[in-house]
CSV table of C-alpha atoms and ligand atoms in Angstrom, one decimal:
chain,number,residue,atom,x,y,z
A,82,UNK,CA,32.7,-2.8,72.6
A,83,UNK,CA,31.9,-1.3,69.1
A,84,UNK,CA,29.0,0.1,68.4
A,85,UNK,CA,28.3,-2.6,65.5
A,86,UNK,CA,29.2,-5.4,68.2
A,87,UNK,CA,27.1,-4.1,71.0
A,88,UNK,CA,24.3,-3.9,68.9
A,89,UNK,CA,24.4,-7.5,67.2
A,90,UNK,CA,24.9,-8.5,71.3
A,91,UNK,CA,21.2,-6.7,71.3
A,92,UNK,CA,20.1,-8.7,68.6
A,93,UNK,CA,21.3,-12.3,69.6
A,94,UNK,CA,19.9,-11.2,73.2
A,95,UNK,CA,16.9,-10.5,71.1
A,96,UNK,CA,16.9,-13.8,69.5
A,97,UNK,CA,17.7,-16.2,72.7
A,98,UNK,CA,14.4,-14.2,74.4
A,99,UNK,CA,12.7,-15.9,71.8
A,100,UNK,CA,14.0,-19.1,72.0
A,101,UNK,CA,13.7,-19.0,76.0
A,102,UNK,CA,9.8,-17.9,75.6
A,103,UNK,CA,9.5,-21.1,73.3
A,104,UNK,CA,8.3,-18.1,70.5
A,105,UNK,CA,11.1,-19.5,67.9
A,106,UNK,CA,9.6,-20.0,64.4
A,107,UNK,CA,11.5,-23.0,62.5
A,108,UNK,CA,11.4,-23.7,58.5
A,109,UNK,CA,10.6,-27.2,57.4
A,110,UNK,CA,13.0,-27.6,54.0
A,111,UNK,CA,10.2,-29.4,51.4
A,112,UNK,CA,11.9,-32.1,48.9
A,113,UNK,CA,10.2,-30.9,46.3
A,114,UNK,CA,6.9,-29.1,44.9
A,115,UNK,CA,4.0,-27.8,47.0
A,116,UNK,CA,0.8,-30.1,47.7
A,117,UNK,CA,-1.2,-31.9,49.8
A,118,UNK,CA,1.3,-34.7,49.7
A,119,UNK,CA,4.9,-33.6,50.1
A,120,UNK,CA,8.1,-35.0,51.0
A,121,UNK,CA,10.4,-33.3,53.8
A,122,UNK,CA,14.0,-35.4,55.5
A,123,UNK,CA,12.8,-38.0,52.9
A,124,UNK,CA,9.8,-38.7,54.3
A,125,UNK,CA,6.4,-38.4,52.4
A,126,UNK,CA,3.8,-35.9,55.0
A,127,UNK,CA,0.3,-34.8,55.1
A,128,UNK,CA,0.2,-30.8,54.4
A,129,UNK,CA,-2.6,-29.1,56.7
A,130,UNK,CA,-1.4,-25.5,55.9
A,131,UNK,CA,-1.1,-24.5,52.9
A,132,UNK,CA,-3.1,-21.9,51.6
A,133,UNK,CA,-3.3,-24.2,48.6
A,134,UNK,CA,-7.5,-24.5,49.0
A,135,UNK,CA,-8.1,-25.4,45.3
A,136,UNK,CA,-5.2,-27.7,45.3
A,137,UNK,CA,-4.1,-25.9,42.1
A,138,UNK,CA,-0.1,-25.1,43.5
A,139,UNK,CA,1.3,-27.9,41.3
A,140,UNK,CA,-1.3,-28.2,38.6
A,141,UNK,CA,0.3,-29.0,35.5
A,142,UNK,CA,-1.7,-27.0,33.3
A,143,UNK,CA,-0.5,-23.6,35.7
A,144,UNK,CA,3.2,-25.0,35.4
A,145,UNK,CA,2.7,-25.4,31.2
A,146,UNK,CA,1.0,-21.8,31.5
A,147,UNK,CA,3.9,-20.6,32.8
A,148,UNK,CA,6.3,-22.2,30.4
A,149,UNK,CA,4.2,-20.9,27.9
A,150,UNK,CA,4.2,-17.3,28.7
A,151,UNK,CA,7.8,-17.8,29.5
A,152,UNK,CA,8.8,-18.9,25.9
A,153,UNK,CA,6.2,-16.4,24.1
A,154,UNK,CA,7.1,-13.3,27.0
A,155,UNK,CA,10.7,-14.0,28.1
A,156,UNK,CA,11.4,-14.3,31.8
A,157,UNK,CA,12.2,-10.7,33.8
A,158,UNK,CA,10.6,-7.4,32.7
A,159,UNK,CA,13.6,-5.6,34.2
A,160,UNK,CA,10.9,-2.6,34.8
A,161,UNK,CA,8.5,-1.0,36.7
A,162,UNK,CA,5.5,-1.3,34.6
A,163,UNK,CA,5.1,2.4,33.6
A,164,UNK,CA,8.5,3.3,32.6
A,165,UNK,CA,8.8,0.1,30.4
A,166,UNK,CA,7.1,-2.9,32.0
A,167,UNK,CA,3.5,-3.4,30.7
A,168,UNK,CA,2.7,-6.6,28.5
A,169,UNK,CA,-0.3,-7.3,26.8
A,170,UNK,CA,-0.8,-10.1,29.3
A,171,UNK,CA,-0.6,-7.5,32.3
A,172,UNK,CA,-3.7,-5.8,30.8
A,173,UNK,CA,-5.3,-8.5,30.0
A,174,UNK,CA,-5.2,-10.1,33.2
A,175,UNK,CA,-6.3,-7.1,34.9
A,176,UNK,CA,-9.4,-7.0,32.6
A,177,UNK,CA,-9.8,-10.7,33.8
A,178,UNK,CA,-9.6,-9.7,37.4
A,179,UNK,CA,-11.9,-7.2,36.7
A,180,UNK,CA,-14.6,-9.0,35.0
A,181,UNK,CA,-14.6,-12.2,37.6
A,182,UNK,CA,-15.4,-9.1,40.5
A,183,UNK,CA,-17.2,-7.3,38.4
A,184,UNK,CA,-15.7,-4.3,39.0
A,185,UNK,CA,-14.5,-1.4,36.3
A,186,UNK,CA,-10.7,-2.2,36.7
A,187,UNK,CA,-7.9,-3.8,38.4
A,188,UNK,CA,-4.2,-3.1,39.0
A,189,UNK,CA,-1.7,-5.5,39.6
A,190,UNK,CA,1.1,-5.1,42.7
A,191,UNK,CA,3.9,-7.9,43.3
A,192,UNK,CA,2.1,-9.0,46.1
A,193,UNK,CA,-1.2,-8.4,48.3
A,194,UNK,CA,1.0,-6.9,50.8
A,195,UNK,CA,2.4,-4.3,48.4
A,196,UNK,CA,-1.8,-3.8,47.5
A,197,UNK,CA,-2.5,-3.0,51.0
A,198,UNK,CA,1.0,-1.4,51.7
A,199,UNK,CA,0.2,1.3,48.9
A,200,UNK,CA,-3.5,1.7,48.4
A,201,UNK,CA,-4.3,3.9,51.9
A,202,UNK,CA,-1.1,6.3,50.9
A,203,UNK,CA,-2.6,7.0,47.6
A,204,UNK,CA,-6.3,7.4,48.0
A,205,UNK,CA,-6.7,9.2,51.4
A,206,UNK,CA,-5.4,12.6,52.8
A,207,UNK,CA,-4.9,13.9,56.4
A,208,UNK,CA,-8.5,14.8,55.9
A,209,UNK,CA,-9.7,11.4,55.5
A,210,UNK,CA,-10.7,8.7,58.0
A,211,UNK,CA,-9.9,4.8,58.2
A,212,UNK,CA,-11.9,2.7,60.3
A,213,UNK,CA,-10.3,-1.0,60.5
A,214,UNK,CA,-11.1,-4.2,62.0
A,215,UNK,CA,-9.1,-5.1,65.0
A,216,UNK,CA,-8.3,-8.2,63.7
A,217,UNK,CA,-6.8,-7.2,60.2
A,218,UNK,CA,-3.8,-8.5,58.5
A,219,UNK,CA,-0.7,-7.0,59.2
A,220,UNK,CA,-0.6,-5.3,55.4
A,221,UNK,CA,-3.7,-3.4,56.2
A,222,UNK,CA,-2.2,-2.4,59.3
A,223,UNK,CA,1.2,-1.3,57.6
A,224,UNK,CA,-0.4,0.4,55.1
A,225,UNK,CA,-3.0,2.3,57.0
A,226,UNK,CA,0.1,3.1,59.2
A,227,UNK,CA,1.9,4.9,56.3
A,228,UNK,CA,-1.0,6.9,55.3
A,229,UNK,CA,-1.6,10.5,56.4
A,230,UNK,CA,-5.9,9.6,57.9
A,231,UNK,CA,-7.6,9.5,61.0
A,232,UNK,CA,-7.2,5.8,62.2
A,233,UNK,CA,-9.8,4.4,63.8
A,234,UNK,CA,-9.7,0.2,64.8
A,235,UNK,CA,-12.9,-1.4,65.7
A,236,UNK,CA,-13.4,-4.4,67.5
A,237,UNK,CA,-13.3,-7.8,65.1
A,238,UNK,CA,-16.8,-8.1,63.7
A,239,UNK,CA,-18.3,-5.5,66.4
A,240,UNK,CA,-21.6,-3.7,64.2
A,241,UNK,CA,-22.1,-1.6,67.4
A,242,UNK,CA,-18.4,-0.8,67.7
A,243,UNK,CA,-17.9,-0.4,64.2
A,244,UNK,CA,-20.7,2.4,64.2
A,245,UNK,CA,-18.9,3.9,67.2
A,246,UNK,CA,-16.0,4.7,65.2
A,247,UNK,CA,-18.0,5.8,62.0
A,248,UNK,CA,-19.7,8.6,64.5
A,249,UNK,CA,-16.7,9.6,66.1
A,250,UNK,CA,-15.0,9.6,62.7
A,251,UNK,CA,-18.0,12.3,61.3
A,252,UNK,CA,-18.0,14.1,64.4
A,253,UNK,CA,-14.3,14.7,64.2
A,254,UNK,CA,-15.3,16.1,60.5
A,255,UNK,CA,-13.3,13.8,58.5
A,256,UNK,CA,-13.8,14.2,55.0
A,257,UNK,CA,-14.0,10.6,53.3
A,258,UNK,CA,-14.2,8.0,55.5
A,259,UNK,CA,-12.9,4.6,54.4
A,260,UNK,CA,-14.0,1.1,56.5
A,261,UNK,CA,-11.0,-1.8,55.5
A,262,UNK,CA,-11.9,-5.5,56.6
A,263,UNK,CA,-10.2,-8.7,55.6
A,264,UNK,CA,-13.3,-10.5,54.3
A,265,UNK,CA,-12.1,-14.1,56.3
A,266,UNK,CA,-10.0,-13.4,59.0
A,267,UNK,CA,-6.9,-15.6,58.2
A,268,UNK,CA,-6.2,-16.7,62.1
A,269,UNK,CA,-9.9,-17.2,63.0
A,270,UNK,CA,-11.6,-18.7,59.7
A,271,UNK,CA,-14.0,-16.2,60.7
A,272,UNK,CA,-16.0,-14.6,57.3
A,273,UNK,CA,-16.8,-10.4,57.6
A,274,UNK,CA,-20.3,-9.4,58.7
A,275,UNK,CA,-20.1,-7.6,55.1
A,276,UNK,CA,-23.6,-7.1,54.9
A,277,UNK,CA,-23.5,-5.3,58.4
A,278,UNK,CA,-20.5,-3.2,57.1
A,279,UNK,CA,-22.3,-2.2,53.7
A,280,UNK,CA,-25.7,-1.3,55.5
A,281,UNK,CA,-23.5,0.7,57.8
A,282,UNK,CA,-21.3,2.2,55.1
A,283,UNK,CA,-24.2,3.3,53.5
A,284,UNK,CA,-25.7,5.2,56.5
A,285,UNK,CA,-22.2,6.8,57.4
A,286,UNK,CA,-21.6,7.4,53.5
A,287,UNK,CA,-17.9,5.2,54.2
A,288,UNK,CA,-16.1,3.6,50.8
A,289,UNK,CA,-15.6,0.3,51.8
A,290,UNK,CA,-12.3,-1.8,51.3
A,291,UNK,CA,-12.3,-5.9,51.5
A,292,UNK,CA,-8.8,-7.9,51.5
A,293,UNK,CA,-10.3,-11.2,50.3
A,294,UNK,CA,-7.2,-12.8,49.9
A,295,UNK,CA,-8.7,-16.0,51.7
A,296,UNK,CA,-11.6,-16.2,49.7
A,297,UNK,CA,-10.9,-15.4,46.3
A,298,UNK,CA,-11.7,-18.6,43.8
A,299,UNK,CA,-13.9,-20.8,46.4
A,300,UNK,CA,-16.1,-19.0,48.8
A,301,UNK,CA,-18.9,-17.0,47.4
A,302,UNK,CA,-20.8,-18.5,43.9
A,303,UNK,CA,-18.0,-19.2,41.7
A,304,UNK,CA,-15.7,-18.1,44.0
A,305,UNK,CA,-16.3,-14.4,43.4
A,306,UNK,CA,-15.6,-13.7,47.4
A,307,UNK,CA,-17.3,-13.1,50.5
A,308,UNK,CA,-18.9,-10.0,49.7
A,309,UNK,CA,-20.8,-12.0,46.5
A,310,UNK,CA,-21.3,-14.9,49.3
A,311,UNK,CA,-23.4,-11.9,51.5
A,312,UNK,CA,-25.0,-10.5,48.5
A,313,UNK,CA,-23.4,-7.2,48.6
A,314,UNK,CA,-21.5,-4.7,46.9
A,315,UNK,CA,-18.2,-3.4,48.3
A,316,UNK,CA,-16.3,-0.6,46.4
A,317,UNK,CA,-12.5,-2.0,46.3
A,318,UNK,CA,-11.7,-5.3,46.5
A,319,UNK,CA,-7.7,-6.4,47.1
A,320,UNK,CA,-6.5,-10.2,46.8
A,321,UNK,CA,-3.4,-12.0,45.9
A,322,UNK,CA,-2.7,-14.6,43.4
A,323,UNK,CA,-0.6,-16.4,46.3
A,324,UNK,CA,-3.5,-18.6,48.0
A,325,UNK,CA,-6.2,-20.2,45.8
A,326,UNK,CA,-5.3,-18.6,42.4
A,327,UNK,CA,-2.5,-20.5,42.1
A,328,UNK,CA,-0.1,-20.0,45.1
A,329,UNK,CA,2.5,-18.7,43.3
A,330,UNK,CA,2.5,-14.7,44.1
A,331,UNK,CA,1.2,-11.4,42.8
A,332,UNK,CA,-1.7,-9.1,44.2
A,333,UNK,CA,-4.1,-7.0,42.7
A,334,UNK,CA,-6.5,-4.2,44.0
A,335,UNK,CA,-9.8,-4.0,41.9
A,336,UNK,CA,-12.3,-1.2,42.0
A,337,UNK,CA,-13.9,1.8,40.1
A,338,UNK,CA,-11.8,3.3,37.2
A,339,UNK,CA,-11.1,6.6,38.8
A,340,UNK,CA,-9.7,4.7,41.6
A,341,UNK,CA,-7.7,2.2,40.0
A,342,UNK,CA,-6.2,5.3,37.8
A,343,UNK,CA,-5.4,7.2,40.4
A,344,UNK,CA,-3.5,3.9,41.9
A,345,UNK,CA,-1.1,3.9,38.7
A,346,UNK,CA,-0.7,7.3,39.5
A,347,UNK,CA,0.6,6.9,43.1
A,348,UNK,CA,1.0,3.9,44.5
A,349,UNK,CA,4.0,3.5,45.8
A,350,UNK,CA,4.9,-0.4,45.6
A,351,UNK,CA,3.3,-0.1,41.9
A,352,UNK,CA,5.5,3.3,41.1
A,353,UNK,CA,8.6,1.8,42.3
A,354,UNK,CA,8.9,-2.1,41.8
A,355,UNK,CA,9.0,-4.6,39.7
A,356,UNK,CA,6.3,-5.6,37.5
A,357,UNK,CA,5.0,-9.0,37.6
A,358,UNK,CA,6.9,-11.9,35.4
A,359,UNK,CA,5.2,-13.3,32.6
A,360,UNK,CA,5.3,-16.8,33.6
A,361,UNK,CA,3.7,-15.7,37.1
A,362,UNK,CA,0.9,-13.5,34.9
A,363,UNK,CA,0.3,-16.5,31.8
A,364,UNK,CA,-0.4,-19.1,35.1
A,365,UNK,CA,-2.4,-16.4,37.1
A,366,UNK,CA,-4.8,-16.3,33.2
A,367,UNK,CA,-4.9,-19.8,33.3
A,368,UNK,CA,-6.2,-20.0,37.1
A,369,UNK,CA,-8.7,-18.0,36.6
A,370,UNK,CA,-9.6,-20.1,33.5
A,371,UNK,CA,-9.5,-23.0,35.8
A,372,UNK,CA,-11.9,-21.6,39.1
A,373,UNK,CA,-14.2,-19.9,36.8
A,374,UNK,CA,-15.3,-23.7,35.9
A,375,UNK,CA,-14.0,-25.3,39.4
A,376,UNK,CA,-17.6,-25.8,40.8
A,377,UNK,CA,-16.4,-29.3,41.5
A,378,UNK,CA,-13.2,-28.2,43.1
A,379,UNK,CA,-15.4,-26.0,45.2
A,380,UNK,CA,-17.3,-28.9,46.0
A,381,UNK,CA,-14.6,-31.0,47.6
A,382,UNK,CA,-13.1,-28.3,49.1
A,383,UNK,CA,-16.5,-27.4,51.3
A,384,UNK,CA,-17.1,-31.3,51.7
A,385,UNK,CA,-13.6,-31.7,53.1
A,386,UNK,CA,-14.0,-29.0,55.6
A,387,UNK,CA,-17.7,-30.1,56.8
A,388,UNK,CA,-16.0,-33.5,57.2
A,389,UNK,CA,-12.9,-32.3,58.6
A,390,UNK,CA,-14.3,-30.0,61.4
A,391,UNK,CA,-17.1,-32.4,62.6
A,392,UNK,CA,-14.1,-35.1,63.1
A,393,UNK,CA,-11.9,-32.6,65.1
A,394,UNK,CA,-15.1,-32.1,67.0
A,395,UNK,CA,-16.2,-35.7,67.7
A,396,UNK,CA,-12.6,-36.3,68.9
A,397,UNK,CA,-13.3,-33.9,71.5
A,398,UNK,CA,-10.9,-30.7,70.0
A,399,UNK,CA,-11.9,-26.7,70.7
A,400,UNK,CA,-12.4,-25.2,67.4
A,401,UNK,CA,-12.9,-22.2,66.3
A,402,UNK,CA,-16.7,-22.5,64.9
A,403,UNK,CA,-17.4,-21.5,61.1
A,404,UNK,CA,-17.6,-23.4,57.9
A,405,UNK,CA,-14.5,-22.1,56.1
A,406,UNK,CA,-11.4,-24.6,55.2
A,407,UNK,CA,-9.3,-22.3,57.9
A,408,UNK,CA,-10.0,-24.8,61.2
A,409,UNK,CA,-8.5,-23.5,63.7
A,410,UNK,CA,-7.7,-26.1,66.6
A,411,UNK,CA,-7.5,-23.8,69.7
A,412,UNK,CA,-4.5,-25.0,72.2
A,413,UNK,CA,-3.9,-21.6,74.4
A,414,UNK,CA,-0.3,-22.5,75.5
A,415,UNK,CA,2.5,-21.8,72.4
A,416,UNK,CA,4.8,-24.5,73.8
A,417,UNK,CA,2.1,-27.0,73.9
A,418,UNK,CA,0.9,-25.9,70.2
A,419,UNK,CA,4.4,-26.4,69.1
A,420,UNK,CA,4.7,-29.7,71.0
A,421,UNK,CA,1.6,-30.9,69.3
A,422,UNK,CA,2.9,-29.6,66.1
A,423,UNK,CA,5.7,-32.0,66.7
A,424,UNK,CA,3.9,-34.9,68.0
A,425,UNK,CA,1.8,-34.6,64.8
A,426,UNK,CA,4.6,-34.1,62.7
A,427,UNK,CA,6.2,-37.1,63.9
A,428,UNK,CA,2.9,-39.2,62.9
A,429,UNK,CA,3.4,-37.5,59.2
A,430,UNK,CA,1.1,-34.3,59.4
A,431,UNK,CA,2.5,-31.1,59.0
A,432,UNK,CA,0.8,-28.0,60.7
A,433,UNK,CA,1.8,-25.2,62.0
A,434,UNK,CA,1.8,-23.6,65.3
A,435,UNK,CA,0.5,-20.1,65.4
A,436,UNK,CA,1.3,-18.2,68.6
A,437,UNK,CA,2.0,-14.5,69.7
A,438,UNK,CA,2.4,-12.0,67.9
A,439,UNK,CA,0.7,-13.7,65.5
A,440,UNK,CA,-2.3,-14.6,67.7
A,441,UNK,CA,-2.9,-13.1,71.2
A,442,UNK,CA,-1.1,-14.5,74.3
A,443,UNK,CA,-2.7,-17.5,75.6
A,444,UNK,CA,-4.4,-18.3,72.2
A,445,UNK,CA,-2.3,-20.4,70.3
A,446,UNK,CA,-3.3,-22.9,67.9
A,447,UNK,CA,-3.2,-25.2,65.2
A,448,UNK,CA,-4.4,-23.6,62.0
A,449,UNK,CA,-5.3,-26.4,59.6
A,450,UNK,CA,-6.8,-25.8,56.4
A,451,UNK,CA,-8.4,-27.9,54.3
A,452,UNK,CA,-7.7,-28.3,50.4
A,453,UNK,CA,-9.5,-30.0,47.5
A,454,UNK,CA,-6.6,-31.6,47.2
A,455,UNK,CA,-7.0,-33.6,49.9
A,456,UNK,CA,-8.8,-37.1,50.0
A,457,UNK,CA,-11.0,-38.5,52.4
A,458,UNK,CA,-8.4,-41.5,53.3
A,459,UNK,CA,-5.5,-38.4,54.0
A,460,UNK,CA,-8.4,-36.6,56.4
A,461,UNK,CA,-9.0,-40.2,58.3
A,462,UNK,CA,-5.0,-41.0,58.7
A,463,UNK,CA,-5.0,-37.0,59.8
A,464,UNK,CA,-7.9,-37.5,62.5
A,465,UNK,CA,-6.1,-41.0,63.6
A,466,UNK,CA,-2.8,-39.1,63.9
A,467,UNK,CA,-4.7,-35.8,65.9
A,468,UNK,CA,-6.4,-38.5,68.2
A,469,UNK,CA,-3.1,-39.8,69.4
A,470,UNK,CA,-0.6,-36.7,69.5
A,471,UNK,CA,-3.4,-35.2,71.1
A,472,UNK,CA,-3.9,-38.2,74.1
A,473,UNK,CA,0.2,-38.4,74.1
A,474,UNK,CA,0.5,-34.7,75.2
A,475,UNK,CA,-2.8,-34.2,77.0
A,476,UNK,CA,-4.8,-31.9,74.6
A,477,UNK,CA,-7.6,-34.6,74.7
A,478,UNK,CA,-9.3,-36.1,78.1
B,543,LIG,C1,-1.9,-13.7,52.6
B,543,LIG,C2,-2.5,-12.4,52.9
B,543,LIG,C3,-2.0,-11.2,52.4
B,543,LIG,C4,-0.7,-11.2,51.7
B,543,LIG,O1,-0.8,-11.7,50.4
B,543,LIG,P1,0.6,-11.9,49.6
B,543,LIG,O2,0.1,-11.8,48.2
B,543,LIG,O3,1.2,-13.2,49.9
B,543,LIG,O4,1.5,-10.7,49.9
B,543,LIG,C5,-2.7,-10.1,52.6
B,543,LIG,N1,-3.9,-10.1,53.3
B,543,LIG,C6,-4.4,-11.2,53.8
B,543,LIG,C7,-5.7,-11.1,54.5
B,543,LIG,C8,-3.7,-12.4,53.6
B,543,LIG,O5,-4.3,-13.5,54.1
């Protein structure tokens, strides 16, 4: 055998492992545009996982946003945005992002993955310490892997643990030490104990770092995030236009001035890729037109997951306890959560299955989410179809 040959034999080997451990992921093909009703094989479904909370991924006043800045800002910027790809409407929606955080300034990346893949690199030094959540998403890990600091992982949510770190950090005489959380952890629905992180930050002197990428535009008062929720002050916020704000894609990293300047200095998936289209930038303005008034939106969103978790409950299904629109229906077995995907997708919900990696071993679920999109007759024909797929397969007594 070649060497080519012998190693796509490796990767096909790879593959059927997968498949044999039932750890196969499988794309659904949608007829159509994103929303809480689609159609998929010609058949109108249910979605219960999209990170569309606000229900805005098919508004028509984001699509004619787009078109707009489309027709007024032309379609590719064919640049990186400091040799010649910064618009008007690139600064101006980083003043916008700025202002709705309240912090000094904000820099745009192409996604919140390329925010978190680049912002560790360029702010800390082999000097420096990170102290991260166990439970962080895999673009903090990434990008905390390819900077030169101390790592240091605390377990999720652990105050006592967390200090641990911070002292063995000092003692181990790092220089700056930086503490990164997701402010809702995305598998969990789970919200950061930000205000035990800031009371500890302050004692330890840490800069503090919050990916609220599941948060952004409904939790907090006017959906200004989980650390406004707690009624605290974190120093860099990062968060994606891909969830809430729209769906569509983009990231941003807000923070103080110094910090957000030194990122256009050195960030690597800012130095050397694309800048953002206008059409995705003129929709990402008018979104945050949009939640800065969406109190109502809000409203239905929180009303739909109050209703939505205490029928999963009464039905006699483990969740995951918390109050954000991230239910988690806990399964343990991944072939069982993917049967029950199927059994429910069969009734006309789609969910997904989340199982390892994504999740540990022996912890798969079904992550459903809740949208403002969704009305109260879709979450009754969703709890009638959850009652039966789960009696068919066993998941319910
Ligand atoms: C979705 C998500 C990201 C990635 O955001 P993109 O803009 O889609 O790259 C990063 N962090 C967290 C916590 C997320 O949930």
């Amino acid at each position: 055998m070649t060497d080519v040959a012998g190693f796509l034999a490796d990767v096909g080997g790879r593959l059927a492992a997968l498949e044999a451990e039932g750890l196969t992921k499988r794309e659904r093909l949608i007829e159509g545009a994103q929303g809480a009703r689609l159609r998929i094989g010609g058949r109108e479904m249910l979605n219960l996982c999209a990170n569309n909370y606000l229900g805005l991924a098919n508004d028509p006043r984001l699509v004619a946003a787009a078109g707009a800045a489309m027709q007024s800002h032309g379609f590719g910027m064919a640049s990186v945005r400091f040799i010649c790809g910064t618009q008007d409407i690139h600064r101006s929606l980083e003043a916008r992002i700025a202002g709705f955080l309240g912090m000094q300034d904000a820099i745009l990346f192409a996604a919140c993955f390329d925010a978190n893949g680049g912002v560790f690199e360029a702010l800390l030094t082999e000097a420096d310490a990170v102290v991260s959540d166990s439970l962080n998403h895999a673009s903090i890990i990434d990008g905390v892997r390819l900077c030169k600091a101390a790592r240091y992982r605390f377990a999720n949510n652990n105050m006592a643990d967390l200090e641990a770190q911070l002292q063995a950090a000092r003692q181990a005489g790092a220089r700056f030490i930086l503490i990164a959380t997701d402010g809702v952890f995305s598998m969990d629905g789970t919200a950061a104990d930000l205000a035990g992180i800031t009371r500890l930050a302050g004692r330890y002197g840490a800069v503090t770092l919050v990916d609220d990428c599941h948060a952004t535009g409904f939790v907090g008062p006017q959906g200004r995030g989980t650390a406004a929720a707690a009624g605290v002050r974190v120093d860099i916020l990062t968060g994606t236009f891909g969830k809430a704000l729209g769906g569509a894609l983009g990231g941003y990293i807000a923070g103080p001035q110094p910090v957000i300047d030194l990122l256009r200095q050195r960030a690597r998936p800012y130095l050397f890729s694309n800048a953002l289209p206008p059409a995705v930038v003129g929709a990402a303005l008018a979104a945050f037109d949009i939640v800065e008034g969406a109190d109502d939106l809000r409203a239905k969103l929180a009303k739909n997951a109050a209703y939505w978790r205490a029928g999963l409950t009464a039905l006699g299904f483990d969740l995951l306890p918390g109050s954000h629109p991230i239910v988690p229906v806990m399964i343990g077995d991944a072939v069982l959560a993917q049967a029950f995907a199927q059994a429910l997708d069969r009734r006309g919900i789609m969910v997904s299955a989340f199982f390892f990696p994504v999740v540990p071993r022996g912890a798969a679920r079904i992550r459903t989410q809740m949208s403002a999109g969704l009305s109260r007759a879709d979450l009754d024909f969703a709890l009638a179809a959850f009652a039966a797929a789960g009696k068919e397969l066993g998941v319910l007594a």
